[in-house]
PDB file of C-alpha atoms and ligand atoms in Angstrom:
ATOM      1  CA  UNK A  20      -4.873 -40.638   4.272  1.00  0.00           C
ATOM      2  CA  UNK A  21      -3.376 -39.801   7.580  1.00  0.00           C
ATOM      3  CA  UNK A  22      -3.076 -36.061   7.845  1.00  0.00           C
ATOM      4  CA  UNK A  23       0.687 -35.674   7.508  1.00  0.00           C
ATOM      5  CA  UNK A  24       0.325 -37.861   4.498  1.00  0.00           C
ATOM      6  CA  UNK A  25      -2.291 -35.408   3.714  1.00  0.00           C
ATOM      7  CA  UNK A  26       0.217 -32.187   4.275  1.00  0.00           C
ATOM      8  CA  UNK A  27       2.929 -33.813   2.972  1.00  0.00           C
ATOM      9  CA  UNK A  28       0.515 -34.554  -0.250  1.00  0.00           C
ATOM     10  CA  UNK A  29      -0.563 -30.897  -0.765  1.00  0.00           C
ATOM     11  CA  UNK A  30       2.923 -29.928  -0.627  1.00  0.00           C
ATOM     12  CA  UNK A  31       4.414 -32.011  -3.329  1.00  0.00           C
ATOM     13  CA  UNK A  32       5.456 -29.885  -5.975  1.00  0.00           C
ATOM     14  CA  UNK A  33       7.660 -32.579  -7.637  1.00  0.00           C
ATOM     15  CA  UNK A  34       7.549 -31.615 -11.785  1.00  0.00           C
ATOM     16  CA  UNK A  35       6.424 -28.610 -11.518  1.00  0.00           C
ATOM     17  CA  UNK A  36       8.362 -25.788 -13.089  1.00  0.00           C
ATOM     18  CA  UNK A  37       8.388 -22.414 -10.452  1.00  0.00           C
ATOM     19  CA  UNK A  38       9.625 -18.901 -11.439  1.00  0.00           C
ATOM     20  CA  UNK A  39      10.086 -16.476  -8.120  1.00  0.00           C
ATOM     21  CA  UNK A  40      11.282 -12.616  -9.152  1.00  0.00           C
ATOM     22  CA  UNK A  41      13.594 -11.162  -6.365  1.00  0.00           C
ATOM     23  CA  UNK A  42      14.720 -14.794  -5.318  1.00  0.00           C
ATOM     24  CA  UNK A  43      17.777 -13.280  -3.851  1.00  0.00           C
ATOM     25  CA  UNK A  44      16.870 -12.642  -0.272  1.00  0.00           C
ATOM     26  CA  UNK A  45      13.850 -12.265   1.958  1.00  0.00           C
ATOM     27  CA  UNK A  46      10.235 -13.488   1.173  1.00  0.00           C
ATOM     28  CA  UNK A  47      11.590 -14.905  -2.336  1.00  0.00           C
ATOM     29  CA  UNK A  48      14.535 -16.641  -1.163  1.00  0.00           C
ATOM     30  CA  UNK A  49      12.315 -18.248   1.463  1.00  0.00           C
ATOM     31  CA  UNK A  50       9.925 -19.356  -0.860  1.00  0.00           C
ATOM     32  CA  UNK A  51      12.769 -20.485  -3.567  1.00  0.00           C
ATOM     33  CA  UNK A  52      14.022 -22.942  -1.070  1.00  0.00           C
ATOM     34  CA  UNK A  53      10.452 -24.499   0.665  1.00  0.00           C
ATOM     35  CA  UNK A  54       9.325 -24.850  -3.094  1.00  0.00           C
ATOM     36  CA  UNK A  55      13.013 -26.422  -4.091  1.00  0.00           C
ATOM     37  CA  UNK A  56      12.604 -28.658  -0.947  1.00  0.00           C
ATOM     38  CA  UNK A  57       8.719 -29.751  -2.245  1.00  0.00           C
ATOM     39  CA  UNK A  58       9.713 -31.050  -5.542  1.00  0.00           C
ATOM     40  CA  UNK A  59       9.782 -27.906  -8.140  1.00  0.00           C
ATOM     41  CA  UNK A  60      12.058 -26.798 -10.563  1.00  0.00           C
ATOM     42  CA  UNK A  61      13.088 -23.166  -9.551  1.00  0.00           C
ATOM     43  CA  UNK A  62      14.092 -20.135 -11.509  1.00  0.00           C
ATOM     44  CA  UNK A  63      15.260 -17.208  -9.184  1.00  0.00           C
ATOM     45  CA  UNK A  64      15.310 -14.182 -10.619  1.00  0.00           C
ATOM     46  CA  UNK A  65      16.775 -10.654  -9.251  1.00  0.00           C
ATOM     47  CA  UNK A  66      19.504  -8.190  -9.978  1.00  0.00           C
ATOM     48  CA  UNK A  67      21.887  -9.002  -7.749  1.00  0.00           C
ATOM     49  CA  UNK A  68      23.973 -12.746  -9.364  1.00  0.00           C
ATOM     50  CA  UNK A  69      25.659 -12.892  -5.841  1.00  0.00           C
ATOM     51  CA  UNK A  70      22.441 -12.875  -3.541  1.00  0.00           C
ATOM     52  CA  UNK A  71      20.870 -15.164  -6.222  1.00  0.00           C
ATOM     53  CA  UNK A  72      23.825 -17.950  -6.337  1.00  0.00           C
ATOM     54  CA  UNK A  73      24.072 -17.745  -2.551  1.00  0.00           C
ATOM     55  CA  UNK A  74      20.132 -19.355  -2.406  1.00  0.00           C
ATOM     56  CA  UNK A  75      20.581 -21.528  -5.212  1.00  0.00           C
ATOM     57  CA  UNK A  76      23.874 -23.293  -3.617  1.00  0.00           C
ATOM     58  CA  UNK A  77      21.441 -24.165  -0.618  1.00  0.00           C
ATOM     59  CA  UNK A  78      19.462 -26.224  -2.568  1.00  0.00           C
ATOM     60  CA  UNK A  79      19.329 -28.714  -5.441  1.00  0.00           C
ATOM     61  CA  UNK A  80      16.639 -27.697  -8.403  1.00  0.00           C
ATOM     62  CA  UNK A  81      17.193 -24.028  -8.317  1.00  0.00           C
ATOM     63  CA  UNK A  82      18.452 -22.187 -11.064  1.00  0.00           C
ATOM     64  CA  UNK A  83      19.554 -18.286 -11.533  1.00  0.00           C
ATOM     65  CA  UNK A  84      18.947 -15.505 -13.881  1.00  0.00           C
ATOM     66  CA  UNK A  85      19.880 -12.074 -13.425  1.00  0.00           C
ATOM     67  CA  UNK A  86      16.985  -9.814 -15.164  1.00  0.00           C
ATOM     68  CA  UNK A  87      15.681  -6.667 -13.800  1.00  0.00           C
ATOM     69  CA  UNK A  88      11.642  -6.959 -13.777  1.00  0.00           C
ATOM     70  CA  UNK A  89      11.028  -3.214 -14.885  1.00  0.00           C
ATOM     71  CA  UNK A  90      12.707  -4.601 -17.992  1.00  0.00           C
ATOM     72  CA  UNK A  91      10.623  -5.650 -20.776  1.00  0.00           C
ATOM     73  CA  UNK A  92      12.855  -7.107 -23.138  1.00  0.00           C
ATOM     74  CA  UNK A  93      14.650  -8.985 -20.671  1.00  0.00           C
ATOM     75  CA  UNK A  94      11.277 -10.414 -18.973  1.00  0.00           C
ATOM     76  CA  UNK A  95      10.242 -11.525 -22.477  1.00  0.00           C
ATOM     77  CA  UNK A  96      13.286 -13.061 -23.225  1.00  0.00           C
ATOM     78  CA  UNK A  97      13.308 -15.159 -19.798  1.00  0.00           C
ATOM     79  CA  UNK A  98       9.820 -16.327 -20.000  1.00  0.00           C
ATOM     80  CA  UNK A  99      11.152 -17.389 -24.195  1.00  0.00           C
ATOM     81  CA  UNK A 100      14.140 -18.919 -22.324  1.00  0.00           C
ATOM     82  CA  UNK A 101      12.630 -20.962 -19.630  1.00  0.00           C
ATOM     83  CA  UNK A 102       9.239 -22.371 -21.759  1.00  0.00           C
ATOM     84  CA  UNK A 103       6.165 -23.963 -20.019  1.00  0.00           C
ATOM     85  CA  UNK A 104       6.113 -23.392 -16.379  1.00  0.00           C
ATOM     86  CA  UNK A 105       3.171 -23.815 -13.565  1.00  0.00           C
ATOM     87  CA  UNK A 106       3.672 -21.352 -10.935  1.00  0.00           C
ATOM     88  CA  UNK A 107       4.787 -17.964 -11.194  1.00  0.00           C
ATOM     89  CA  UNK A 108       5.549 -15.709  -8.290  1.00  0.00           C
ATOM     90  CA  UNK A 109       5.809 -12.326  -8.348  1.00  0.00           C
ATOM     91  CA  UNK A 110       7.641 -11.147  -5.434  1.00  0.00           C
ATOM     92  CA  UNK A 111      10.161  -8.818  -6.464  1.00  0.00           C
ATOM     93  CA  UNK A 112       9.398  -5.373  -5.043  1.00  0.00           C
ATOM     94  CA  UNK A 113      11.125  -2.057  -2.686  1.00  0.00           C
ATOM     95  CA  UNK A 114       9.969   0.497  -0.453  1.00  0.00           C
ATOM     96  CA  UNK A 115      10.794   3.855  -0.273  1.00  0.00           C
ATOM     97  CA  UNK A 116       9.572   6.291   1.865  1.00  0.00           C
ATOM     98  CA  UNK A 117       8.791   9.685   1.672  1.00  0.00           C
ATOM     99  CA  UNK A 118       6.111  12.401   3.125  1.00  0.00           C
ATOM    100  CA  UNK A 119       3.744  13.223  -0.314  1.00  0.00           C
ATOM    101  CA  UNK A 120       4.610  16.680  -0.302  1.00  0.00           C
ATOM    102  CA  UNK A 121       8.765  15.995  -0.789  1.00  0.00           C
ATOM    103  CA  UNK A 122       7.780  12.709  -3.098  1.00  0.00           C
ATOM    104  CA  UNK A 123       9.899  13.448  -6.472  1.00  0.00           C
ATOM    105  CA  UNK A 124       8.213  12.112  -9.747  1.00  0.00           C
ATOM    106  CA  UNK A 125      11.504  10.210 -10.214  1.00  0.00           C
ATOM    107  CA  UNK A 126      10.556   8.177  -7.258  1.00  0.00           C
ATOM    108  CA  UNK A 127       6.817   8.016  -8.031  1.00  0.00           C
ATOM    109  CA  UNK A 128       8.119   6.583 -10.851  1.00  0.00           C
ATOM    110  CA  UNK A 129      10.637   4.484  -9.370  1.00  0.00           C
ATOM    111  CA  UNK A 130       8.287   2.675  -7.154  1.00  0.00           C
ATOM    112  CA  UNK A 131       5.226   2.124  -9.756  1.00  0.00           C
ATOM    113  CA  UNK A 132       8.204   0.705 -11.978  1.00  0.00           C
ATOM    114  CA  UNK A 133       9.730  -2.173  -9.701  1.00  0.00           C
ATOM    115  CA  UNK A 134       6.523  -2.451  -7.688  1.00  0.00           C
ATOM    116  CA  UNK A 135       3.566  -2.686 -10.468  1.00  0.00           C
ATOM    117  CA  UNK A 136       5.195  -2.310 -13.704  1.00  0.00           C
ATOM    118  CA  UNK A 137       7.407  -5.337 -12.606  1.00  0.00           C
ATOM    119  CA  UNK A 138       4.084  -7.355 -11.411  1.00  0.00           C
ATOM    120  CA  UNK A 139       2.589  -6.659 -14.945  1.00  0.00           C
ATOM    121  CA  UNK A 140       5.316  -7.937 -16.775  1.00  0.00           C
ATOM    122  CA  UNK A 141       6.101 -11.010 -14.585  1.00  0.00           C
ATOM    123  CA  UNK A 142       2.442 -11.890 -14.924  1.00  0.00           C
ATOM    124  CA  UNK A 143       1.790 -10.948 -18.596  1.00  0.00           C
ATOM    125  CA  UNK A 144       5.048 -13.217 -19.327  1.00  0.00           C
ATOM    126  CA  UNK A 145       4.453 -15.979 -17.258  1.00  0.00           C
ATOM    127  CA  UNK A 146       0.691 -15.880 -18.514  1.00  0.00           C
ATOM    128  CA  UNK A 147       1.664 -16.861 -21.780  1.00  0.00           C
ATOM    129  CA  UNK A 148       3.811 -19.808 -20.490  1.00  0.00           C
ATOM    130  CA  UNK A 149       1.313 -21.520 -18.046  1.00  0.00           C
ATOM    131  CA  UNK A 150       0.699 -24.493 -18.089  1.00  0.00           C
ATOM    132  CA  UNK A 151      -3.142 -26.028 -16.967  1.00  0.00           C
ATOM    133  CA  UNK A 152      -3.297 -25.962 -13.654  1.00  0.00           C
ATOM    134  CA  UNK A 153      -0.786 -23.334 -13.175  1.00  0.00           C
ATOM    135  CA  UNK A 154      -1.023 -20.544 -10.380  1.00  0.00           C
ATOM    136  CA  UNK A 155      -0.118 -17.332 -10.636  1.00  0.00           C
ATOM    137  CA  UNK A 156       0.632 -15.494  -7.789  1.00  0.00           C
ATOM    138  CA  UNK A 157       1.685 -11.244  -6.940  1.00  0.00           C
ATOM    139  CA  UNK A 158       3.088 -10.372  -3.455  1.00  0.00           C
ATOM    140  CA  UNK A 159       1.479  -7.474  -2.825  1.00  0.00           C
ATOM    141  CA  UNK A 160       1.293  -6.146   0.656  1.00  0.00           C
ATOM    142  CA  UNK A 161      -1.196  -4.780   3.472  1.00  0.00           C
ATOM    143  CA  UNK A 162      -0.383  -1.598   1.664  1.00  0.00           C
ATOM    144  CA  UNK A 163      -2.579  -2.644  -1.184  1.00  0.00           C
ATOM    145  CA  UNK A 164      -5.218  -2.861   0.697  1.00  0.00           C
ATOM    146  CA  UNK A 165      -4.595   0.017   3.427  1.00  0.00           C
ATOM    147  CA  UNK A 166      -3.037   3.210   3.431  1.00  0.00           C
ATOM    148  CA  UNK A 167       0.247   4.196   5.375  1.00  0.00           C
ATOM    149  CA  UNK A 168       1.929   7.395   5.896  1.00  0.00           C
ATOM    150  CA  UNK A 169       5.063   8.509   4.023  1.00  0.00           C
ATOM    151  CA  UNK A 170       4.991   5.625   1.505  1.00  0.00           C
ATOM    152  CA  UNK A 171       1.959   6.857  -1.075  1.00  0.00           C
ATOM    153  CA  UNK A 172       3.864   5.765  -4.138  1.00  0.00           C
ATOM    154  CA  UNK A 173       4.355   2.474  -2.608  1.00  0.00           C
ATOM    155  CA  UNK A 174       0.857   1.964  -1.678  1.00  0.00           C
ATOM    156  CA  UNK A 175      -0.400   3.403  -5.001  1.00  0.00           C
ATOM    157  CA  UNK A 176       1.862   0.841  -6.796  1.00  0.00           C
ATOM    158  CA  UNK A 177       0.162  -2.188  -4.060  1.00  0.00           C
ATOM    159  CA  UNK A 178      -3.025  -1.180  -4.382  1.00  0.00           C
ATOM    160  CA  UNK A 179      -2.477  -1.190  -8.370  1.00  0.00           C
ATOM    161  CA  UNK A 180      -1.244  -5.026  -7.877  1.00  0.00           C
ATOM    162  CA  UNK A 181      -4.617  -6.062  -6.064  1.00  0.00           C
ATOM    163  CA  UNK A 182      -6.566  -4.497  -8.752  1.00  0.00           C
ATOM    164  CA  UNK A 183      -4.648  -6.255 -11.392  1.00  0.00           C
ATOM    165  CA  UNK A 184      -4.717  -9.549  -9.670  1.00  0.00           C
ATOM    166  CA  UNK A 185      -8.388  -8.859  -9.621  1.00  0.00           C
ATOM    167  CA  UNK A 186      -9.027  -8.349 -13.113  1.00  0.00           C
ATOM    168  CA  UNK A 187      -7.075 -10.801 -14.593  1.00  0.00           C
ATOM    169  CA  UNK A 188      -9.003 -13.902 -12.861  1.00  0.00           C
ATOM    170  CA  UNK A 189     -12.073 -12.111 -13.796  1.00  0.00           C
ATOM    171  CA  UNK A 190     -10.563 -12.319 -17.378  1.00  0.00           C
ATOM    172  CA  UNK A 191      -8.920 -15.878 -17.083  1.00  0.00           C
ATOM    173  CA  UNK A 192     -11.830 -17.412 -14.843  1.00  0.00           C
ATOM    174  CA  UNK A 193     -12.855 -20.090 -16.959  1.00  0.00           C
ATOM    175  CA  UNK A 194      -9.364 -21.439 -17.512  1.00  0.00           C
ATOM    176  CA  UNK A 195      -7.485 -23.765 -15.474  1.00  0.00           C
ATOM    177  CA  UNK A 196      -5.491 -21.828 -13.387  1.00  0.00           C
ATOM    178  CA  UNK A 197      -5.519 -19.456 -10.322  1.00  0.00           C
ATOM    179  CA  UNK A 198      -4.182 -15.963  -9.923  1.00  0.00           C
ATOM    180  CA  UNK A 199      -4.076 -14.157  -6.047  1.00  0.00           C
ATOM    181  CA  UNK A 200      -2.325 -11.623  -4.329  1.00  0.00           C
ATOM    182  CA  UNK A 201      -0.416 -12.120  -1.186  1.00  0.00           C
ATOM    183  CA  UNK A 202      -1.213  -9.057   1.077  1.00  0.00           C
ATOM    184  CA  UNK A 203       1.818  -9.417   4.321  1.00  0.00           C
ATOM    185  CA  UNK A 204       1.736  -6.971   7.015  1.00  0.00           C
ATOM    186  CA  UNK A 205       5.418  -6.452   8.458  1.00  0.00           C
ATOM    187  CA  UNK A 206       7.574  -9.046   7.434  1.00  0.00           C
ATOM    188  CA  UNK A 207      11.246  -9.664   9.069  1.00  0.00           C
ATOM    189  CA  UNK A 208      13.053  -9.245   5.870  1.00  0.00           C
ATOM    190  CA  UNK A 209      15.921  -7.437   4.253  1.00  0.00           C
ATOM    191  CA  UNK A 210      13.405  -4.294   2.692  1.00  0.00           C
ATOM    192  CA  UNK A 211      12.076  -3.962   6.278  1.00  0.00           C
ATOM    193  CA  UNK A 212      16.107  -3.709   8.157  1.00  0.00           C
ATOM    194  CA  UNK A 213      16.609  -0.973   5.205  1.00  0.00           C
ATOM    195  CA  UNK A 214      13.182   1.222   6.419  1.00  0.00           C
ATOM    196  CA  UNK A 215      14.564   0.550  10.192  1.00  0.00           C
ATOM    197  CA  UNK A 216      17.906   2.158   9.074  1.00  0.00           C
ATOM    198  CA  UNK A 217      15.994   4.723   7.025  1.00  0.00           C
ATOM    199  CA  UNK A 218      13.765   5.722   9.882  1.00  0.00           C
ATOM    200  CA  UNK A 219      17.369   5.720  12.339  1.00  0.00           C
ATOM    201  CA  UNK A 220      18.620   8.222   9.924  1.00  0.00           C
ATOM    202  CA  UNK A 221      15.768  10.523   9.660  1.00  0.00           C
ATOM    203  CA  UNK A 222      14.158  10.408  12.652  1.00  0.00           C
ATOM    204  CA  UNK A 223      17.125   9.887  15.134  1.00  0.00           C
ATOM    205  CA  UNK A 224      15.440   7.271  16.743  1.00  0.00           C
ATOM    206  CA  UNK A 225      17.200   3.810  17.507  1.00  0.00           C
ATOM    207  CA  UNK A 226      16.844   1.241  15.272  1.00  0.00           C
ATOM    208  CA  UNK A 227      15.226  -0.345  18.365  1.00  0.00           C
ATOM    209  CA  UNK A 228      12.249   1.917  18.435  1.00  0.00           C
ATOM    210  CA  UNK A 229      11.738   1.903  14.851  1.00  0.00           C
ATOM    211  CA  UNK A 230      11.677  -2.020  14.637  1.00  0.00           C
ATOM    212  CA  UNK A 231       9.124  -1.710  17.831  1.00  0.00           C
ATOM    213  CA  UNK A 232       7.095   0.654  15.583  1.00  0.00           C
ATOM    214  CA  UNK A 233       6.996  -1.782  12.656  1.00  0.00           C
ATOM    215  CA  UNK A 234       6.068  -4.585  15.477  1.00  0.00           C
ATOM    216  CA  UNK A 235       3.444  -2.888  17.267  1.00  0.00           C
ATOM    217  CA  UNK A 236       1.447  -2.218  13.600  1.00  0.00           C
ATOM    218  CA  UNK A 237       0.980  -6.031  13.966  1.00  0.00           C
ATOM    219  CA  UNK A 238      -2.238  -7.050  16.298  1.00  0.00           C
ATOM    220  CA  UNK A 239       0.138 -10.049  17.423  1.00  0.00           C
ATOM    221  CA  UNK A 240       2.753  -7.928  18.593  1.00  0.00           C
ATOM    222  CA  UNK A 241       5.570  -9.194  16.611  1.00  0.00           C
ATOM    223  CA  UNK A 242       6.647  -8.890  12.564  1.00  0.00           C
ATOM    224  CA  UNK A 243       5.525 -11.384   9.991  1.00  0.00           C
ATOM    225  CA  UNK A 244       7.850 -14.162   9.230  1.00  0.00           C
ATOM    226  CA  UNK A 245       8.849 -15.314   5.557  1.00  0.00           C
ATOM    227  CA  UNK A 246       8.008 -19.136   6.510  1.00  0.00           C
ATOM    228  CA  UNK A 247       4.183 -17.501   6.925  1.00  0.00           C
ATOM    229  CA  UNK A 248       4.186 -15.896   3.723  1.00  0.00           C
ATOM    230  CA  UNK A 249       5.512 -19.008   2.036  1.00  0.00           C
ATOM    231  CA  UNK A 250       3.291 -21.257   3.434  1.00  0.00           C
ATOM    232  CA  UNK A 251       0.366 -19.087   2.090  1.00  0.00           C
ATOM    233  CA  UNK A 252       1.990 -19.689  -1.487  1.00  0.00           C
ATOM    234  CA  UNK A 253       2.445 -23.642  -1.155  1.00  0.00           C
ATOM    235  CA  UNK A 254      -1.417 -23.679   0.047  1.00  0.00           C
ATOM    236  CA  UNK A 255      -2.363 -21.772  -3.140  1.00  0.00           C
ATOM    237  CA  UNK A 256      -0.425 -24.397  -4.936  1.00  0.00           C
ATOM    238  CA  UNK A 257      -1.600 -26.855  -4.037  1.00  0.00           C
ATOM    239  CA  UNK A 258      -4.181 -29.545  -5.829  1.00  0.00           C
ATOM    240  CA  UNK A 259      -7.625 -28.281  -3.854  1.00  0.00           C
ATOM    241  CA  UNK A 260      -6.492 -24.563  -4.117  1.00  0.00           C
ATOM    242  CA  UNK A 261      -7.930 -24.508  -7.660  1.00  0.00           C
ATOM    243  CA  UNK A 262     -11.154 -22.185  -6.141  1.00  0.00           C
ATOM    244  CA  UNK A 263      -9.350 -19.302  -4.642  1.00  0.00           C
ATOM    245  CA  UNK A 264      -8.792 -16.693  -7.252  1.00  0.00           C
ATOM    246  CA  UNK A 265      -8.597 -13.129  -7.499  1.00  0.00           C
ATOM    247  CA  UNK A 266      -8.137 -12.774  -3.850  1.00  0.00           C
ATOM    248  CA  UNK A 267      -6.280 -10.565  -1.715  1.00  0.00           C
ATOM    249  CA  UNK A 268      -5.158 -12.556   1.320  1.00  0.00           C
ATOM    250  CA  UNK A 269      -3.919 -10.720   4.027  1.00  0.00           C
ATOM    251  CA  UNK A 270      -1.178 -12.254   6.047  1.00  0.00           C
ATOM    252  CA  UNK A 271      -0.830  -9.832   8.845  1.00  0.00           C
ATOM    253  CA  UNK A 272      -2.295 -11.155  12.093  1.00  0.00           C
ATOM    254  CA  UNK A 273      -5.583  -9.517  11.491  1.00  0.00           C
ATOM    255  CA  UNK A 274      -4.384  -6.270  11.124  1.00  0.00           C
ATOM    256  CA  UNK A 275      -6.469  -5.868   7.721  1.00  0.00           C
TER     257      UNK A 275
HETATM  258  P1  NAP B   6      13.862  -7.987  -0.028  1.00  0.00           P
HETATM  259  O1  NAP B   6      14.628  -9.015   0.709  1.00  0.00           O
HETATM  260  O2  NAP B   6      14.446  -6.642  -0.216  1.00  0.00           O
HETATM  261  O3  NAP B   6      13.446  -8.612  -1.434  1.00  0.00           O
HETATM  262  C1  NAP B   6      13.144  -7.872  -2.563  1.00  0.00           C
HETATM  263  C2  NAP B   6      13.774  -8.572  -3.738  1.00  0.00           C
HETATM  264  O4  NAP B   6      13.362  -7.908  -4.941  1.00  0.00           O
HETATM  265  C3  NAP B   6      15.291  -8.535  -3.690  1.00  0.00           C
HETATM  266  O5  NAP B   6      15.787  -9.854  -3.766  1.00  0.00           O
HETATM  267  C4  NAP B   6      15.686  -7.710  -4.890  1.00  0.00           C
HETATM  268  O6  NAP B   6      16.839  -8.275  -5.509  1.00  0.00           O
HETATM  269  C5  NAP B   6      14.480  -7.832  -5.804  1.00  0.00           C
HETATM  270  N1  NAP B   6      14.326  -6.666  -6.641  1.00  0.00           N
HETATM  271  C6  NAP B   6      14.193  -5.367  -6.272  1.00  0.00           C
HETATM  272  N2  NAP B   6      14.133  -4.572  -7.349  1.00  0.00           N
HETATM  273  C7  NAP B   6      14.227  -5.387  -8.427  1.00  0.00           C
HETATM  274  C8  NAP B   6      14.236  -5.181  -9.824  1.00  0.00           C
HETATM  275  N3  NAP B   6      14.128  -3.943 -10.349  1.00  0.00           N
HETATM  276  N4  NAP B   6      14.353  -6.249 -10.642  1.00  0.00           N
HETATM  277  C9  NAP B   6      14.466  -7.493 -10.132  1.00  0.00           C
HETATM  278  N5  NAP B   6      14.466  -7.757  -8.823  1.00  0.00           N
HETATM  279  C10 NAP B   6      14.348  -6.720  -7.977  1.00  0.00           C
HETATM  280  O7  NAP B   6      12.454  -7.717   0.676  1.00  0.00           O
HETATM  281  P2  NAP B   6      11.169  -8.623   0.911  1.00  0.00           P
HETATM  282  O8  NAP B   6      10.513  -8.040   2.093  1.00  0.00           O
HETATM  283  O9  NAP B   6      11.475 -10.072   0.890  1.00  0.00           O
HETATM  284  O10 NAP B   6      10.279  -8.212  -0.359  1.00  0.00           O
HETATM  285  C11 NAP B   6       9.633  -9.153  -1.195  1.00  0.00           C
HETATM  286  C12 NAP B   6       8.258  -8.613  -1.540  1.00  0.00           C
HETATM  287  O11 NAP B   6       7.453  -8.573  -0.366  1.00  0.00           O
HETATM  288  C13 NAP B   6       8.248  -7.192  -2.101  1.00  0.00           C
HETATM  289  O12 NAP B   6       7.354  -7.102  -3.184  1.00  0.00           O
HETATM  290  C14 NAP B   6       7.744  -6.363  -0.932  1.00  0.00           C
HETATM  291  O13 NAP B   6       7.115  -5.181  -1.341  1.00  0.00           O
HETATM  292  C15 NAP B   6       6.779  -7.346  -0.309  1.00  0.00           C
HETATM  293  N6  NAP B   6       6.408  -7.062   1.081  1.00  0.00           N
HETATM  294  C16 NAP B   6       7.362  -6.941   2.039  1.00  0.00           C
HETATM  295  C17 NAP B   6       6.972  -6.654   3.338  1.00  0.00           C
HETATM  296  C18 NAP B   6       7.976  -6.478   4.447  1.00  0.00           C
HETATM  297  O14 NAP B   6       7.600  -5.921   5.511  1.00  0.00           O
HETATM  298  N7  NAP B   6       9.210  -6.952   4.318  1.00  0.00           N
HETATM  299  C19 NAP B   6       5.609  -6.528   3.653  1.00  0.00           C
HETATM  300  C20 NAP B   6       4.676  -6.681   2.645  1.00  0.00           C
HETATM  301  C21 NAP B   6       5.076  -6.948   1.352  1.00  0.00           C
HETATM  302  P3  NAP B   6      17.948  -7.387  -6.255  1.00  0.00           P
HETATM  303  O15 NAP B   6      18.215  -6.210  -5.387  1.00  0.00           O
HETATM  304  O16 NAP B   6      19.099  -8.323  -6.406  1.00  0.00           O
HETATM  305  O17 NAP B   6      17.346  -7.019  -7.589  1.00  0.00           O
END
């Protein structure tokens, strides 16, 4: 097998049945089309119907549902809806910031909700619907596995999603399936123009310094793109991925 035949092999995701949260934009519409464009059946999921139909009309095999994932009911009723499925992607998530001291329970809340609440469902749901050899996957952040000023109840809600990934492949480690976090540092996405314009407002500094703040974090000097994080996902399901579980893979350019 030549190699391309080899990457174009460990790519193929044709029959498979995919389910991304917050498929609407950023990291999750990213994924929603490389895993459309490798062969899967793809449920996007997200609040927002517009964002959502605007990804699906890019590509054929993706399908929409608009459920919030800090909603119980709703999460068990799309997991009923859709059946069997063999990946499940956990990607929906925000970030708001905050220094501790001025952090309002409402948003402590807020953030554990969408952020780790959200995971738990998505995973708990999907759990019960996966197929053998399915993979389960959480994007978590570099923030679950570092801390960062301002953003504690974001971190807090990261680091929870490492620690869950972690326990349930200790729990599931005998079955046939996979479950690992994706840790990105900075990623060029829609959540990362909203802290730029949140930082602008605060701080009165252009949204040019603020991006080169974000940058700079990264060792290589520039943010993370999407296609990186994506790849990381197709590589985890793939057919010789089946050994990687409960890990935390950082996709930030070393910087964890
Ligand atoms: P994004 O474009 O803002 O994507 C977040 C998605 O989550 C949106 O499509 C949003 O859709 C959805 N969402 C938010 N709250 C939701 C809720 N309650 N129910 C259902 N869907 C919800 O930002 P992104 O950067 O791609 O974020 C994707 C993931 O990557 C997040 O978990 C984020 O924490 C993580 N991450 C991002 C970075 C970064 O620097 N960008 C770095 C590390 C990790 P609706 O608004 O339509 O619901």
């Amino acid at each position: 097998m030549s190699q391309s035949d080899r990457n174009s092999a460990a790519n193929s995701l044709a029959g498979k049945r995919a389910v991304i949260t917050g498929g609407g934009s950023g990291i999750g519409a990213d994924m929603a089309l490389a895993f459309a464009q490798a062969g899967a059946e793809v449920t996007i999921t997200g609040r927002r119907e517009a964002a959502l139909q605007a990804v699906a009309e890019q590509h054929d095999g993706i399908r929409t549902a608009v459920v919030d994932v800090t909603d119980e009911a709703a999460m068990v009723a799309l997991f009923e809806k859709i059946g069997n499925v063999d990946i499940v992607i956990a990607n929906a998530g925000a970030a708001e910031s905050a220094p501790f001291a001025k952090t309002s329970f409402e948003q402590w809340q807020r953030m554990l909700n969408v952020n780790l609440s959200g995971v738990f469902l998505t995973l708990r749901e999907g759990l019960k619907q996966l197929n053998d050899g399915g993979r389960l996957i959480a994007v978590a952040s570099t923030a679950g596995l570092k801390g960062y000023a301002y953003v504690g109840a974001y971190c807090a809600a990261k680091h929870g999603v490492v620690g869950l990934v972690r326990s349930l492949a200790a729990e599931t480690a005998t079955r046939d399936m996979t479950v690992n976090a994706l840790c990105p540092g900075f990623t060029d996405t829609p959540l990362l123009a909203a802290s730029v314009e949140n930082i602008v407002t605060k701080t009165g500094q252009s949204a040019e310094q603020a991006t080169a703040h974000f940058q700079s974090t990264n060792p290589t000097g520039r943010l993370v793109t999407p296609a990186e994080v994506t790849a990381t996902a197709l590589w985890l399901c793939g057919p010789n991925s089946g050994a990687i579980n409960g890990q935390a893979i950082s996709i930030s350019g070393g910087e964890v």
